[in-house]
Coordinates of C-alpha atoms in Angstrom, one line a residue:
X1 CA 43.5 78.7 110.4
X2 CA 42.2 75.1 110.1
X3 CA 44.5 73.6 112.8
X4 CA 43.9 76.4 115.3
X5 CA 40.1 76.0 115.0
X6 CA 40.4 72.3 115.7
X7 CA 42.5 72.6 118.8
X8 CA 40.7 75.4 120.6
X9 CA 38.2 74.6 123.4
X10 CA 37.6 71.1 122.1
X11 CA 41.3 70.3 122.4
X12 CA 41.4 71.6 126.0
X13 CA 38.3 69.5 126.8
X14 CA 40.0 66.4 125.4
X15 CA 43.0 67.0 127.5
X16 CA 40.9 67.1 130.6
X17 CA 39.2 63.9 129.6
X18 CA 42.6 62.2 129.1
X19 CA 43.9 63.3 132.5
X20 CA 40.9 61.8 134.3
X21 CA 40.5 58.6 132.2
X22 CA 43.9 57.0 132.0
X23 CA 44.4 58.2 128.5
X24 CA 41.0 57.0 127.1
X25 CA 39.3 59.2 124.6
X26 CA 35.6 59.3 125.1
X27 CA 33.4 59.1 122.0
X28 CA 31.5 62.3 122.9
X29 CA 34.7 64.3 123.4
X30 CA 37.0 63.3 120.6
X31 CA 36.5 64.1 117.0
X32 CA 36.4 61.1 114.6
X33 CA 39.9 62.1 113.4
X34 CA 41.2 61.6 117.0
X35 CA 39.8 58.1 117.4
X36 CA 42.1 55.1 116.8
X37 CA 41.0 53.7 113.4
X38 CA 43.5 50.8 113.8
X39 CA 41.5 49.2 116.7
X40 CA 38.1 47.6 116.8
X41 CA 37.9 48.2 120.5
X42 CA 35.5 50.7 122.1
X43 CA 37.2 51.6 125.4
X44 CA 34.7 54.4 126.0
X45 CA 32.1 51.6 126.6
X46 CA 34.2 48.9 128.2
X47 CA 37.9 49.4 129.1
X48 CA 40.6 46.9 129.9
X49 CA 41.8 47.8 133.4
X50 CA 44.6 45.2 133.9
X51 CA 46.0 42.1 132.3
X52 CA 47.3 38.8 133.6
X53 CA 49.1 36.4 131.3
X54 CA 49.8 32.7 132.0
X55 CA 51.6 31.3 128.9
X56 CA 53.6 28.2 128.0
X57 CA 56.4 28.7 125.4
X58 CA 56.5 25.7 123.0
X59 CA 59.4 25.9 120.5
X60 CA 58.5 22.6 118.9
X61 CA 55.0 23.8 117.9
X62 CA 56.1 27.5 117.6
X63 CA 53.2 28.6 119.8
X64 CA 52.3 30.4 123.0
X65 CA 49.3 28.8 124.8
X66 CA 47.5 29.6 128.0
X67 CA 45.3 32.4 129.2
X68 CA 44.9 36.1 129.2
X69 CA 42.8 37.4 132.1
X70 CA 41.5 40.9 131.7
X71 CA 40.2 43.1 134.4
X72 CA 37.5 45.4 132.9
X73 CA 35.6 48.5 133.9
X74 CA 32.8 50.7 132.4
X75 CA 33.6 54.4 132.2
X76 CA 30.9 56.7 133.6
X77 CA 27.9 57.1 131.3
X78 CA 28.8 54.0 129.3
X79 CA 26.0 51.7 128.1
X80 CA 25.4 49.1 130.8
X81 CA 24.9 46.3 128.2
X82 CA 27.9 47.2 126.0
X83 CA 30.1 44.2 125.2
X84 CA 33.9 44.0 125.6
X85 CA 35.5 44.3 122.1
X86 CA 39.1 43.2 121.7
X87 CA 41.6 43.1 118.8
X88 CA 42.9 39.8 117.5
X89 CA 44.8 38.8 114.4
X90 CA 45.7 35.1 114.4
X91 CA 45.3 33.7 117.9
X92 CA 43.0 30.7 118.1
X93 CA 40.4 31.5 120.8
X94 CA 39.5 28.2 122.5
X95 CA 37.3 29.4 125.5
X96 CA 36.1 32.6 127.1
X97 CA 34.7 32.9 130.6
X98 CA 33.6 35.9 132.6
X99 CA 33.5 36.3 136.4
X100 CA 33.6 38.8 139.3
X101 CA 36.5 39.3 141.7
X102 CA 38.2 36.2 140.2
X103 CA 36.1 34.0 142.5
X104 CA 33.9 32.2 140.0
X105 CA 33.9 31.8 136.3
X106 CA 31.1 31.0 133.8
X107 CA 31.6 30.3 130.1
X108 CA 30.3 33.0 127.8
X109 CA 29.7 33.1 124.0
X110 CA 31.9 35.2 121.8
X111 CA 32.0 36.3 118.3
X112 CA 34.8 36.9 115.8
X113 CA 34.2 39.3 113.0
X114 CA 35.2 38.8 109.4
X115 CA 38.9 39.4 109.0
X116 CA 40.3 42.7 108.0
X117 CA 43.7 42.7 106.2
X118 CA 45.2 45.3 108.5
X119 CA 43.3 45.2 111.7
X120 CA 42.5 41.5 111.9
X121 CA 39.3 40.6 113.7
X122 CA 37.1 42.1 116.4
X123 CA 36.6 39.6 119.3
X124 CA 33.2 40.6 120.8
X125 CA 32.4 39.3 124.3
X126 CA 28.9 39.9 125.8
X127 CA 29.3 40.5 129.5
X128 CA 27.0 39.1 132.2
X129 CA 25.7 41.6 134.7
X130 CA 28.3 42.5 137.3
X131 CA 31.2 40.8 135.5
X132 CA 34.5 42.6 136.0
X133 CA 37.0 40.0 134.7
X134 CA 37.2 38.0 131.4
X135 CA 39.5 35.0 131.0
X136 CA 40.4 33.9 127.5
X137 CA 42.1 30.5 126.8
X138 CA 44.0 30.7 123.5
X139 CA 47.0 29.7 121.5
X140 CA 49.1 31.7 118.9
X141 CA 49.8 30.6 115.4
X142 CA 53.4 29.8 114.2
X143 CA 53.2 32.8 111.8
X144 CA 52.0 35.4 114.4
X145 CA 53.3 38.7 113.3
X146 CA 54.8 39.7 116.7
X147 CA 56.7 36.5 117.3
X148 CA 60.0 35.4 115.9
X149 CA 61.0 31.8 116.6
X150 CA 64.7 31.2 115.9
X151 CA 66.2 27.8 115.7
X152 CA 69.7 27.4 117.4
X153 CA 71.5 28.0 114.1
X154 CA 70.1 31.5 113.9
X155 CA 71.5 32.5 117.3
X156 CA 75.0 33.6 118.4
X157 CA 75.5 30.5 120.6
X158 CA 74.1 28.0 118.1
X159 CA 73.0 25.7 120.9
X160 CA 69.5 26.9 122.0
X161 CA 66.4 28.4 120.3
X162 CA 65.3 32.0 120.9
X163 CA 62.0 33.8 120.9
X164 CA 61.3 37.5 120.9
X165 CA 58.2 39.7 120.4
X166 CA 57.8 42.9 118.5
X167 CA 54.4 44.4 119.3
X168 CA 54.6 47.8 117.8
X169 CA 52.6 49.1 116.1
X170 CA 49.6 46.8 116.0
X171 CA 51.2 43.4 116.4
X172 CA 50.3 42.8 120.1
X173 CA 46.9 41.5 118.9
X174 CA 48.8 38.6 117.1
X175 CA 49.9 37.1 120.5
X176 CA 47.5 38.6 123.1
X177 CA 43.7 39.2 122.7
X178 CA 43.7 42.9 123.9
X179 CA 42.5 46.4 123.2
X180 CA 45.4 47.0 120.9
X181 CA 45.4 50.8 120.8
X182 CA 48.0 53.2 122.3
X183 CA 45.1 55.1 123.8
X184 CA 44.4 52.3 126.4
X185 CA 46.9 51.8 129.2
X186 CA 47.0 49.1 131.8
X187 CA 49.3 47.3 134.3
X188 CA 50.0 43.6 133.8
X189 CA 51.4 40.5 135.5
X190 CA 52.7 37.4 133.7
X191 CA 53.7 33.8 134.4
X192 CA 55.8 32.4 131.6
X193 CA 56.7 28.7 131.4
X194 CA 59.8 27.9 129.3
X195 CA 61.8 24.8 128.3
X196 CA 64.6 23.7 130.7
X197 CA 67.8 25.6 130.3
X198 CA 66.2 28.8 128.9
X199 CA 65.5 32.1 130.6
X200 CA 62.5 34.4 130.1
X201 CA 62.7 38.2 130.4
X202 CA 59.9 40.7 130.0
X203 CA 59.6 44.5 129.9
X204 CA 58.5 44.4 133.5
X205 CA 59.8 43.9 137.0
X206 CA 61.1 40.4 137.7
X207 CA 59.3 38.8 140.6
X208 CA 61.1 36.4 143.0
X209 CA 62.3 33.2 141.4
X210 CA 59.8 30.3 141.3
X211 CA 60.7 27.0 142.9
X212 CA 60.4 25.6 139.4
X213 CA 63.4 27.0 137.4
X214 CA 61.3 26.8 134.2
X215 CA 58.7 29.3 135.5
X216 CA 59.3 33.0 135.4
X217 CA 57.0 35.7 136.9
X218 CA 56.8 39.4 136.1
X219 CA 54.8 42.5 137.0
X220 CA 54.5 45.8 135.2
X221 CA 52.9 48.1 137.8
X222 CA 52.8 51.2 135.7
X223 CA 50.1 51.6 133.1
X224 CA 51.3 51.0 129.5
X225 CA 49.7 50.5 126.1
X226 CA 49.6 47.0 124.5
X227 CA 52.4 47.8 122.0
X228 CA 54.9 48.0 124.9
X229 CA 54.2 44.5 126.3
X230 CA 57.3 42.4 125.4
X231 CA 58.8 39.0 126.0
X232 CA 62.0 37.2 125.1
X233 CA 63.1 33.7 125.8
X234 CA 66.6 32.2 125.2
X235 CA 70.0 31.4 126.6
X236 CA 70.7 34.7 128.3
X237 CA 73.3 36.1 130.6
X238 CA 73.2 39.4 132.5
X239 CA 75.8 42.0 133.3
X240 CA 75.2 45.1 135.5
X241 CA 76.1 48.5 134.1
X242 CA 75.2 50.7 137.1
X243 CA 73.0 51.0 140.1
X244 CA 69.8 50.6 138.1
X245 CA 71.0 49.5 134.7
X246 CA 72.2 46.3 133.1
X247 CA 72.3 44.3 129.9
X248 CA 71.1 40.8 128.8
X249 CA 72.6 39.0 125.9
X250 CA 73.6 35.6 124.8
X251 CA 76.7 34.5 126.8
X252 CA 79.0 35.0 123.8
X253 CA 77.9 38.6 123.3
X254 CA 77.3 39.8 126.8
X255 CA 80.8 41.2 127.6
X256 CA 81.0 43.1 124.4
X257 CA 77.5 44.5 124.9
X258 CA 78.4 45.6 128.5
X259 CA 81.4 47.4 127.3
X260 CA 79.5 49.2 124.5
X261 CA 76.7 50.3 126.8
X262 CA 78.9 51.4 129.7
X263 CA 77.6 55.0 129.5
X264 CA 73.9 54.1 130.0
X265 CA 73.8 55.3 133.7
X266 CA 75.3 58.6 132.7
X267 CA 72.7 59.0 130.0
X268 CA 69.9 58.5 132.5
X269 CA 71.4 61.1 134.9
X270 CA 71.8 63.6 132.0
X271 CA 68.1 63.2 131.0
X272 CA 66.9 63.4 134.6
X273 CA 68.8 66.6 135.1
X274 CA 67.0 68.2 132.2
X275 CA 63.6 66.6 131.9
X276 CA 62.6 65.2 135.3
X277 CA 63.0 61.8 137.1
X278 CA 63.2 58.4 135.5
X279 CA 60.0 56.8 136.7
X280 CA 60.4 53.2 135.7
X281 CA 62.7 51.8 138.4
X282 CA 65.3 49.8 136.4
X283 CA 66.5 50.4 132.8
X284 CA 68.0 47.3 131.2
X285 CA 68.8 46.4 127.7
X286 CA 68.5 43.1 125.8
X287 CA 70.7 42.5 122.8
X288 CA 68.7 40.3 120.4
X289 CA 69.8 38.1 117.5
X290 CA 70.6 39.9 114.2
X291 CA 67.1 39.2 112.7
X292 CA 65.5 41.9 114.9
X293 CA 63.9 44.2 112.3
X294 CA 64.5 47.5 114.1
X295 CA 67.5 49.3 115.6
X296 CA 65.8 49.2 119.0
X297 CA 62.4 48.9 120.7
X298 CA 61.7 51.0 123.7
X299 CA 59.9 48.4 125.8
X300 CA 59.8 50.0 129.3
X301 CA 62.4 48.8 131.8
X302 CA 63.9 46.5 129.0
X303 CA 64.9 48.0 125.7
X304 CA 65.3 45.5 122.9
X305 CA 68.4 46.3 120.8
X306 CA 70.0 45.1 117.6
X307 CA 73.5 43.7 117.7
X308 CA 74.3 45.9 114.8
X309 CA 75.1 48.8 117.2
X310 CA 77.9 46.9 118.8
X311 CA 80.6 48.7 116.9
X312 CA 83.3 48.4 119.6
X313 CA 83.8 52.2 119.9
X314 CA 80.4 53.4 121.3
X315 CA 79.9 55.3 118.0
X316 CA 76.4 54.0 117.5
X317 CA 75.1 54.3 121.0
X318 CA 72.8 57.2 120.0
X319 CA 70.4 54.3 119.6
X320 CA 70.6 53.6 123.3
X321 CA 70.1 57.3 124.0
X322 CA 67.1 57.2 121.7
X323 CA 65.4 54.2 123.3
X324 CA 66.2 55.6 126.8
X325 CA 64.6 58.9 125.8
X326 CA 61.4 57.0 125.1
X327 CA 61.2 56.5 128.8
X328 CA 59.9 60.1 128.9
X329 CA 58.6 60.7 125.4
X330 CA 56.6 57.7 124.2
X331 CA 56.4 55.4 127.2
X332 CA 55.5 58.1 129.8
X333 CA 53.6 60.3 127.5
X334 CA 52.3 58.3 124.6
X335 CA 50.6 59.0 121.2
X336 CA 46.9 58.2 121.6
X337 CA 46.6 57.1 117.9
X338 CA 49.2 56.2 115.3
X339 CA 48.6 59.4 113.3
X340 CA 50.0 61.1 116.4
X341 CA 53.2 59.0 116.2
X342 CA 55.4 62.1 115.8
X343 CA 54.6 62.9 119.5
X344 CA 56.6 59.8 120.3
X345 CA 59.4 59.9 117.8
X346 CA 59.9 63.6 117.2
X347 CA 60.2 64.3 120.9
X348 CA 62.5 61.3 121.3
X349 CA 64.9 62.3 118.6
X350 CA 65.1 65.8 120.1
X351 CA 65.8 64.3 123.6
X352 CA 68.3 61.8 122.1
X353 CA 70.4 64.5 120.7
X354 CA 70.3 66.5 124.0
X355 CA 71.6 63.3 125.8
X356 CA 74.3 62.8 123.2
X357 CA 75.4 66.4 123.6
X358 CA 75.5 66.1 127.4
X359 CA 77.5 62.8 127.4
X360 CA 79.6 63.0 124.2
X361 CA 79.8 66.7 123.5
X362 CA 78.1 69.2 121.2
X363 CA 80.2 68.2 118.1
X364 CA 78.8 64.7 118.1
X365 CA 75.2 66.0 118.6
X366 CA 75.6 68.5 115.7
X367 CA 76.9 65.8 113.4
X368 CA 74.0 63.5 114.1
X369 CA 71.5 66.3 113.7
X370 CA 72.9 67.3 110.4
X371 CA 73.0 63.7 109.1
X372 CA 69.4 63.3 110.2
X373 CA 68.4 66.5 108.4
X374 CA 70.2 65.2 105.3
X375 CA 68.3 61.9 105.5
X376 CA 65.0 63.7 105.9
X377 CA 65.6 65.8 102.8
X378 CA 66.3 62.7 100.7
X379 CA 63.1 61.0 102.0
X380 CA 60.9 64.1 101.5
X381 CA 62.0 64.1 97.8
X382 CA 60.6 60.6 97.5
X383 CA 57.4 60.7 99.6
X384 CA 54.0 61.8 98.4
X385 CA 52.9 65.2 99.9
X386 CA 50.3 63.5 102.2
X387 CA 53.1 61.4 103.8
X388 CA 55.2 64.4 104.5
X389 CA 52.8 65.7 107.2
X390 CA 53.5 65.2 110.9
X391 CA 49.9 64.7 111.8
X392 CA 49.6 62.1 109.0
X393 CA 46.3 60.6 107.9
X394 CA 46.6 56.8 108.1
X395 CA 43.0 55.9 107.5
X396 CA 42.8 52.5 105.8
X397 CA 46.6 52.0 105.9
X398 CA 49.0 50.0 108.1
X399 CA 50.4 52.3 110.8
X400 CA 53.9 51.1 109.7
X401 CA 53.4 53.2 106.6
X402 CA 53.8 56.3 108.8
X403 CA 57.1 55.2 110.2
X404 CA 59.2 57.3 107.8
X405 CA 61.8 59.8 108.8
X406 CA 59.2 62.5 108.9
X407 CA 57.8 61.9 112.4
X408 CA 61.4 61.4 113.6
X409 CA 63.4 64.2 112.0
X410 CA 60.8 66.7 111.0
X411 CA 59.3 66.4 114.5
X412 CA 62.7 66.9 116.1
X413 CA 63.4 69.9 113.8
X414 CA 60.1 71.4 115.0
X415 CA 61.1 71.1 118.6
X416 CA 64.6 72.4 117.9
X417 CA 63.0 75.5 116.4
X418 CA 60.8 75.9 119.5
X419 CA 64.0 75.7 121.6
X420 CA 65.8 78.3 119.3
X421 CA 62.9 80.8 119.4
X422 CA 62.0 80.6 123.1
X423 CA 65.5 79.8 124.5
X424 CA 66.8 76.5 125.9
X425 CA 66.1 77.3 129.6
X426 CA 62.5 78.2 128.9
X427 CA 61.8 75.3 126.5
X428 CA 63.4 72.8 128.9
X429 CA 61.1 74.0 131.7
X430 CA 58.1 73.6 129.4
X431 CA 59.1 70.1 128.4
X432 CA 59.7 69.0 132.0
X433 CA 56.3 70.3 132.9
X434 CA 54.8 68.6 129.9
X435 CA 56.1 65.2 131.0
X436 CA 54.8 65.9 134.5
X437 CA 51.4 67.0 133.4
X438 CA 50.8 64.1 131.0
X439 CA 52.7 61.3 132.8
X440 CA 51.3 57.9 132.1
X441 CA 48.7 59.3 129.7
X442 CA 48.1 58.9 126.0
X443 CA 47.5 62.2 124.2
X444 CA 46.7 63.5 120.7
X445 CA 48.4 66.2 118.7
X446 CA 45.5 68.5 119.7
X447 CA 46.4 68.1 123.4
X448 CA 50.1 69.0 122.7
X449 CA 49.1 72.1 120.8
X450 CA 46.8 73.2 123.5
X451 CA 49.7 72.7 125.9
X452 CA 51.9 74.9 123.8
X453 CA 49.2 77.6 123.7
X454 CA 48.5 77.4 127.4
X455 CA 52.0 77.0 128.8
X456 CA 54.7 78.2 126.4
X457 CA 53.3 80.7 124.0
X458 CA 51.9 83.1 126.6
X459 CA 55.4 83.5 128.1
X460 CA 56.4 85.5 125.0
X461 CA 53.6 86.2 122.5
X462 CA 56.0 88.1 120.2
X463 CA 58.1 85.0 119.8
X464 CA 55.1 82.7 119.7
X465 CA 53.9 84.6 116.6
X466 CA 57.0 83.3 114.8
X467 CA 55.9 79.7 115.1
X468 CA 53.6 78.6 112.3
X469 CA 51.9 75.6 113.8
X470 CA 49.9 74.7 110.8
X471 CA 52.9 74.7 108.5
X472 CA 54.8 72.5 110.9
X473 CA 52.1 70.0 111.8
X474 CA 49.6 69.9 109.0
X475 CA 51.5 70.9 105.9
X476 CA 53.8 68.7 103.8
X477 CA 57.5 69.3 103.4
X478 CA 59.4 72.0 105.3
X479 CA 57.3 75.1 104.8
X480 CA 57.8 76.8 108.2
X481 CA 60.8 79.0 109.0
X482 CA 63.7 77.1 110.7
X483 CA 67.4 77.2 111.1
X484 CA 69.0 74.1 109.6
X485 CA 71.6 72.1 111.6
X486 CA 75.3 72.7 111.0
X487 CA 78.5 71.0 111.8
X488 CA 82.1 72.2 111.4
X489 CA 83.4 68.7 111.5
X490 CA 81.1 67.5 108.7
X491 CA 82.0 70.6 106.7
X492 CA 85.6 69.4 106.9
X493 CA 84.6 66.0 105.7
X494 CA 82.8 67.6 102.7
X495 CA 85.9 69.4 101.8
X496 CA 87.9 66.2 101.9
X497 CA 85.4 64.4 99.8
X498 CA 85.4 67.3 97.2
X499 CA 89.2 67.2 96.9
X500 CA 89.2 63.5 96.4
X501 CA 86.3 63.6 93.9
X502 CA 88.2 66.3 91.9
X503 CA 91.4 64.3 92.0
X504 CA 93.3 66.8 94.1
X505 CA 93.9 64.4 96.9
X506 CA 94.6 60.6 96.5
X507 CA 92.6 58.3 98.8
X508 CA 95.7 57.3 100.8
X509 CA 96.2 60.9 101.8
X510 CA 92.7 61.7 103.0
X511 CA 93.0 62.6 106.7
X512 CA 90.6 60.1 108.2
X513 CA 92.4 59.6 111.5
X514 CA 89.9 59.9 114.3
X515 CA 86.9 59.9 112.1
X516 CA 83.7 58.8 113.8
X517 CA 81.0 56.7 112.1
X518 CA 79.1 60.0 111.5
X519 CA 82.0 61.4 109.5
X520 CA 82.4 58.3 107.4
X521 CA 78.7 58.3 106.6
X522 CA 79.0 62.0 105.5
X523 CA 81.9 61.2 103.3
X524 CA 80.2 58.3 101.6
X525 CA 77.0 60.3 101.1
X526 CA 79.1 63.0 99.4
X527 CA 80.2 60.7 96.6
X528 CA 78.7 61.1 93.2
X529 CA 76.0 58.5 92.3
X530 CA 78.2 57.3 89.4
X531 CA 81.6 57.5 91.0
X532 CA 82.8 54.3 89.2
X533 CA 84.1 50.9 90.3
X534 CA 87.7 51.9 89.8
X535 CA 87.5 54.8 92.2
X536 CA 85.6 52.7 94.7
X537 CA 88.5 50.3 94.5
X538 CA 90.9 53.1 95.3
X539 CA 89.0 53.9 98.5
X540 CA 88.7 50.3 99.4
X541 CA 92.4 49.7 99.0
X542 CA 93.2 52.6 101.2
X543 CA 90.6 52.0 104.0
X544 CA 89.3 48.5 103.7
X545 CA 85.7 49.7 103.7
X546 CA 84.2 46.5 102.3
X547 CA 85.6 44.5 105.2
X548 CA 84.4 46.9 107.9
X549 CA 82.1 45.4 110.6
X550 CA 80.4 48.6 111.4
X551 CA 76.9 48.0 110.1
X552 CA 76.1 51.6 109.4
X553 CA 79.1 52.1 107.2
X554 CA 78.7 48.7 105.6
X555 CA 75.1 49.3 104.6
X556 CA 75.9 52.8 103.1
X557 CA 78.9 51.4 101.2
X558 CA 77.0 48.4 99.8
X559 CA 74.4 50.6 98.2
X560 CA 77.1 52.6 96.5
X561 CA 78.9 49.4 95.4
X562 CA 75.7 48.1 93.8
X563 CA 75.1 51.3 92.0
X564 CA 78.6 51.3 90.6
X565 CA 78.8 47.6 89.9
X566 CA 81.8 47.2 92.3
X567 CA 82.2 43.4 92.1
X568 CA 84.7 43.3 94.9
X569 CA 81.9 43.9 97.4
X570 CA 79.6 41.1 96.0
X571 CA 80.5 38.5 98.7
X572 CA 80.2 41.0 101.5
X573 CA 76.8 42.0 100.1
X574 CA 75.4 38.5 100.2
X575 CA 76.9 37.9 103.7
X576 CA 75.4 41.1 105.0
X577 CA 71.9 40.4 103.7
X578 CA 71.8 36.9 105.0
X579 CA 73.1 37.7 108.4
X580 CA 71.2 40.9 109.3
X581 CA 67.5 41.6 109.4
X582 CA 67.4 45.2 110.4
X583 CA 65.0 46.9 107.9
X584 CA 66.9 50.2 108.0
X585 CA 69.8 48.4 106.4
X586 CA 68.4 45.7 104.2
X587 CA 65.5 47.7 102.5
X588 CA 67.8 50.3 100.8
X589 CA 70.1 47.5 99.6
X590 CA 67.3 45.5 98.1
X591 CA 65.8 48.7 96.6
X592 CA 69.1 49.5 94.9
X593 CA 69.5 46.0 93.6
X594 CA 66.0 45.9 91.9
X595 CA 66.9 49.0 89.8
X596 CA 68.3 46.7 87.1
X597 CA 67.0 43.4 85.8
X598 CA 70.2 41.6 86.7
X599 CA 70.2 43.2 90.1
X600 CA 66.6 42.2 90.7
X601 CA 67.5 38.6 89.8
X602 CA 70.3 38.6 92.3
X603 CA 68.1 40.3 95.0
X604 CA 65.5 37.5 94.7
X605 CA 68.3 34.8 94.8
X606 CA 69.8 36.3 98.0
X607 CA 66.4 36.9 99.5
X608 CA 65.4 33.2 99.0
X609 CA 68.4 32.3 101.3
X610 CA 67.9 35.2 103.8
X611 CA 64.1 35.1 104.1
X612 CA 63.8 32.2 106.7
X613 CA 66.0 34.2 109.1
X614 CA 64.1 37.5 108.8
X615 CA 61.4 38.7 111.2
X616 CA 57.8 38.7 109.8
X617 CA 57.8 42.5 109.8
X618 CA 60.9 42.5 107.7
X619 CA 59.6 39.8 105.4
X620 CA 56.4 41.7 104.8
X621 CA 58.5 44.8 103.8
X622 CA 60.8 43.0 101.5
X623 CA 58.0 40.9 100.0
X624 CA 56.2 44.1 99.0
X625 CA 59.4 45.7 97.7
X626 CA 60.3 42.8 95.5
X627 CA 56.8 42.4 94.2
X628 CA 56.9 45.8 92.5
X629 CA 57.9 46.4 88.9
X630 CA 61.6 47.1 88.6
X631 CA 62.2 50.8 88.6
X632 CA 63.8 52.3 85.6
X633 CA 66.9 54.4 86.3

């Protein structure tokens, strides 16, 4: 079979290359399909070894300015005259110098290629003989894709501005000249200079306080890829959660956040027990303003999290479990290219549910697995076959196009099937060894498959024969054999929904006492598409759904309200879209609005108000959505 041919001896050879080269794929060992097409860099010729940032944060000009100093090295057998090639998209390069041992610097010429809509530009720097460091003086642009500059009105406290970065997938190049590929890993240090009264935090260790209270210093001693370099600046308070855990947030939110995340230490312990030690020292969280476009970002040592998970009952902390799980799958063992993204997210969803099971019980984990499976089914029905593949081809496309539910839920379903077939004890042992063998490396799908064939399949060849790797990894849809998730509690919700839909039970008599967020989501998703405004009014009168602050429930309800022209939710709809920038919530709502001409007009009117508060990543997504012709229902 095609996949098996490709991951035989060549895959094993590639794995050895990665183990010896800090995750770099050498050109003579990796097939063209395994190279990172989203980066201009050629680390097989000159590799970034380490990074030192010295940046000043200027809120008035909305720019970072200063220097990035790169330690570099040439892998064995590399061309001695090969230049250093970096990725940039937007930063203004003012000066480049090269030196040796940091003792002396000499200006060098540099070249910026013609711009590419997705990748940006190649910054090519010829290197003098013996040079092992390059210093780049630069400044970012106000519209840098990784940076969101918030004026005080867009923050919880309303008194101070706020800045945060979002470097995944290929946004690091918009604020750092770097080899912006997950296949290159490096440690870094940073000096960040901020306005008086503000605090800087980074996904790194905090070094001792500077004599100047506006200067903050950091060190990330472990090797990480560029997309995990992260910075935030604002009016921040801190609360400890455990011996190695804590939370940062604006002062008005920090107590609520600390209460919501109280189980974080228990989550770490549960993961360590099953999959090996936590290797990053501290694990803290930072609650960002509502414009953050994602649920969370797994920046090592400091997860960035949306405030939309602060439900008050810890019902949405599976997001914390997810971002924590990335400390093993994603941060410790990383996809080498963005077509291998499922190695990060499929593994992480699988680990997330194991954490939820250990801390909150099997019923909660089963509900979340079934909801995820349901969401995957809906998305598969809408995706093109080529986008239903785990090992997706993203040539010529933005890697964000591959961030569907496929790498997350299909990837997790594949791992769950491996667990079911081989047994939990045996599969846990395999995963623990996998994280040990590939710790602090970036690997491809081929390397993972070689690991399966070498380490797991020989333990029971008869069971291994039941796993169709090609169907799971290279085929669209769900063509391999698997056992779908089930949940007795969600089955009970389905029965309640059916009885209400059929008119057998009035809304006021539905037994919702003790329902979790997951049960409410299942109930709402069980409603007919055209349930009618009057019947929605019945539910709203009984349960006050329109007024609920739980963002997951609110987003689901608002889509239903739009579809059924439930006018009582109109004010809540506008308030929601203008106060929250999380793409998971806002994109389905805008998509539902533009299904009708009047809805499209309303979508554009609301978006005109909301757009200034959205992150550039969310703006790009909504801009593209609203530029399409209105779908016909």
